[in-house]
mmCIF file of C-alpha atoms in Angstrom:
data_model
loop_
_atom_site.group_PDB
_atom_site.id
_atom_site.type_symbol
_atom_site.label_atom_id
_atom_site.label_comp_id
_atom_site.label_asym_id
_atom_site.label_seq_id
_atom_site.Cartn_x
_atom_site.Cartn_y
_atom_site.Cartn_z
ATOM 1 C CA UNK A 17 39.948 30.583 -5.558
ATOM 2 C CA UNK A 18 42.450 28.438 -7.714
ATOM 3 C CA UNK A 19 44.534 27.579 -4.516
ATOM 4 C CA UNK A 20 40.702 26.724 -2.755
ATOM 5 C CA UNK A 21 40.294 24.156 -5.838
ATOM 6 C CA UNK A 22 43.346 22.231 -6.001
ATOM 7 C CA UNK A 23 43.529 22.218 -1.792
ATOM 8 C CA UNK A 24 39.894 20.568 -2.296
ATOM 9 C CA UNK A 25 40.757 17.836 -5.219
ATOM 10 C CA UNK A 26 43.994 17.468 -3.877
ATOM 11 C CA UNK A 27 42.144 16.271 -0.775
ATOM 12 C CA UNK A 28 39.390 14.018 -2.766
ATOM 13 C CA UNK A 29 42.340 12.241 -4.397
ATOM 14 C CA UNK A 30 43.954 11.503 -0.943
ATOM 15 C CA UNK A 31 40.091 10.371 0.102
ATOM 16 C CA UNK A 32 39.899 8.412 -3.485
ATOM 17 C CA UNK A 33 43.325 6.677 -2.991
ATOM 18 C CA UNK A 34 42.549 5.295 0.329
ATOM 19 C CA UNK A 35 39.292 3.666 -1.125
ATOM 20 C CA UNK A 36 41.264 1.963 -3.919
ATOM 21 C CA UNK A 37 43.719 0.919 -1.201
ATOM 22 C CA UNK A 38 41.079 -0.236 0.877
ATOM 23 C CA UNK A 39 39.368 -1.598 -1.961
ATOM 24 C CA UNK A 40 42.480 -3.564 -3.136
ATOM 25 C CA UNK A 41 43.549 -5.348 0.357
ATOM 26 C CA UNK A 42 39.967 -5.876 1.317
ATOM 27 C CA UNK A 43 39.246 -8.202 -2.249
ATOM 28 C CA UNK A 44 42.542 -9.040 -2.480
ATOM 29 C CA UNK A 45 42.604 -10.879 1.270
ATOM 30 C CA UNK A 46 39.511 -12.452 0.133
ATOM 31 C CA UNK A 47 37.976 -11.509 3.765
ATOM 32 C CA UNK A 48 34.732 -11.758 4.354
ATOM 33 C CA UNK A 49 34.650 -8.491 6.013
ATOM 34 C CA UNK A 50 31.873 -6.674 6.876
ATOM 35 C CA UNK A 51 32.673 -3.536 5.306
ATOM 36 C CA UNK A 52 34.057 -4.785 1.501
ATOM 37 C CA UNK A 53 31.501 -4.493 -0.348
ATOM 38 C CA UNK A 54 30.625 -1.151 0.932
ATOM 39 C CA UNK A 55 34.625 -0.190 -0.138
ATOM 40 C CA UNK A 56 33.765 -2.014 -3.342
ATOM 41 C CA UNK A 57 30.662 0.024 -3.874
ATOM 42 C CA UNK A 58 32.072 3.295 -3.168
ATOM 43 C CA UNK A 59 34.911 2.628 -5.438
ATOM 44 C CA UNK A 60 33.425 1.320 -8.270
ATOM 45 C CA UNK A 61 30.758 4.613 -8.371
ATOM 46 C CA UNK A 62 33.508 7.412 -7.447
ATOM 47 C CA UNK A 63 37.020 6.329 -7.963
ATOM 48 C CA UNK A 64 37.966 5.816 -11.874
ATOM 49 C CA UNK A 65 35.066 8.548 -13.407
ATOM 50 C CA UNK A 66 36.348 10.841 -10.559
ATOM 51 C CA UNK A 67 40.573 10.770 -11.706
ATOM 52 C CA UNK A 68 39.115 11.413 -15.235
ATOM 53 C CA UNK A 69 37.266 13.841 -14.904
ATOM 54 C CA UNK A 70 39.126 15.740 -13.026
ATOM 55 C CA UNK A 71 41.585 16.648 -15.970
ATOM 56 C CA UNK A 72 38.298 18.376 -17.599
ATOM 57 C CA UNK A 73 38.528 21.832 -15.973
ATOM 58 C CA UNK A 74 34.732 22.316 -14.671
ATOM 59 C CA UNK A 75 33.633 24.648 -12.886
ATOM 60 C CA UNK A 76 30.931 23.585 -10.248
ATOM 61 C CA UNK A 77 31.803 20.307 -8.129
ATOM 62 C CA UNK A 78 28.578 18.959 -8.011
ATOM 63 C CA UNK A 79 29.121 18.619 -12.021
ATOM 64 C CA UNK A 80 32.343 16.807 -11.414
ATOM 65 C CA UNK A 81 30.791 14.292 -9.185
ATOM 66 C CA UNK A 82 28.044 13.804 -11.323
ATOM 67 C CA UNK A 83 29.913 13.062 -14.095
ATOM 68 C CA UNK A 84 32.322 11.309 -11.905
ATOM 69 C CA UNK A 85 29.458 8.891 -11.308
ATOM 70 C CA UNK A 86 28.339 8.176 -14.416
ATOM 71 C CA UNK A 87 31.935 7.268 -16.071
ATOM 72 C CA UNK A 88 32.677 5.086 -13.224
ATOM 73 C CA UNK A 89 29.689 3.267 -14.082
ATOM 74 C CA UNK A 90 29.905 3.057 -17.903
ATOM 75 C CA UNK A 91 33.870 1.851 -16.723
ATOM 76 C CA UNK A 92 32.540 -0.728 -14.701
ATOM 77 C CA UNK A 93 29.847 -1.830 -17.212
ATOM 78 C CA UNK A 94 32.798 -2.073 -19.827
ATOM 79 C CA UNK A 95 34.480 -4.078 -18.021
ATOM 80 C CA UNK A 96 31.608 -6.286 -16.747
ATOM 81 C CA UNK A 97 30.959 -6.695 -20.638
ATOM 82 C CA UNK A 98 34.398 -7.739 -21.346
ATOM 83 C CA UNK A 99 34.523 -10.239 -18.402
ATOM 84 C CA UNK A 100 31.337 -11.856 -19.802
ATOM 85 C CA UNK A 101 32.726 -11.430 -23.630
ATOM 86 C CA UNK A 102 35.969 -12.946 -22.767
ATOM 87 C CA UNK A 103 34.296 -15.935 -20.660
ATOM 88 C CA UNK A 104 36.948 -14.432 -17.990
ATOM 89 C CA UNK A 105 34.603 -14.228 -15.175
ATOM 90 C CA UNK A 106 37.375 -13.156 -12.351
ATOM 91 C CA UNK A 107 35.311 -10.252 -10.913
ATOM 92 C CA UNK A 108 37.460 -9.822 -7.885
ATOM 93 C CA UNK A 109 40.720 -10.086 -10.684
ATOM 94 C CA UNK A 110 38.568 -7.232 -12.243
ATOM 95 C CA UNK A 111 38.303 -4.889 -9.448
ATOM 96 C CA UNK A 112 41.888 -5.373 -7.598
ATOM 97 C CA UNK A 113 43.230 -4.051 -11.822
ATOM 98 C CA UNK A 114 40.398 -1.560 -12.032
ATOM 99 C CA UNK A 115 41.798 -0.171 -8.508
ATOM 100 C CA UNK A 116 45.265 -0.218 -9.217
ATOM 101 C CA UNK A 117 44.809 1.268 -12.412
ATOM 102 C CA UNK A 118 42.737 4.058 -11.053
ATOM 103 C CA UNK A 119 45.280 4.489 -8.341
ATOM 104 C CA UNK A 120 47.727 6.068 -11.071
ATOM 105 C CA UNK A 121 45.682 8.912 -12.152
ATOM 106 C CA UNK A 122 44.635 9.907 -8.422
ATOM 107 C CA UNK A 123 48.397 9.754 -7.408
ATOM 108 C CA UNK A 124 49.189 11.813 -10.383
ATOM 109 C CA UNK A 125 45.867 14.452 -9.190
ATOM 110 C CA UNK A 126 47.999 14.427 -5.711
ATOM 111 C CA UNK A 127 50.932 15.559 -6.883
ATOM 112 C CA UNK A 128 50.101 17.956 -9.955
ATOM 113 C CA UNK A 129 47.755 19.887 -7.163
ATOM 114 C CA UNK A 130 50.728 20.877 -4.235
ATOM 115 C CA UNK A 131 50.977 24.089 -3.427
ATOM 116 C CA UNK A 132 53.468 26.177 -4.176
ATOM 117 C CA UNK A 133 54.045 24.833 -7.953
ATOM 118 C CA UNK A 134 53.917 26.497 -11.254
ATOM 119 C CA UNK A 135 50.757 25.294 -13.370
#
């Protein structure tokens, strides 16, 4: 059961980490591609809530992405405040930090999860 749940967020980090990737060369090209803000959306209501709460050891996985929702929108709201506060309206500055920070954690969720370790 243990092995089942690392194997499965082990897995939604890999998922998560491509979106921020995605997310970062997508906004950071400055294409007008089709699909970016579709990677935008997806990252901004998944990616940071999901790396933090995944350190909070719940139980049920539709909890996690619940919760994984809702702090990736109170992130993004923070920061949309501060960008406004600050009069330092560079929302695609915003989102290319936001992904690379948020890359971190998931990278860190990838490798605390391989098999075969002592946890």
């Amino acid at each position: 059961m243990v092995e089942q749940q690392l194997r499965i967020r082990r897995y939604t980090a890999y998922g998560l980490l491509a979106v921020c990737l995605v997310t970062i060369v997508l906004v950071w090209s400055g294409l007008d591609f089709f699909l970016r803000p579709l990677a935008v959306l997806v990252f901004v209501l998944t990616a940071p809530g999901w790396a933090l709460i995944s350190y909070v050891n719940v139980r049920h996985l539709s909890v996690t992405w619940v919760s994984a929702v809702g702090i990736s929108l109170a992130i993004t709201l923070i920061v949309a405040q501060v960008l406004v506060l600050t009069r330092f309206w560079h929302p695609e500055a915003a989102v290319v930090v936001l992904a690379f920070l948020t890359a971190l954690p998931l990278a860190h969720h990838v490798l605390r999860s391989r098999p075969g370790e002592a946890r």
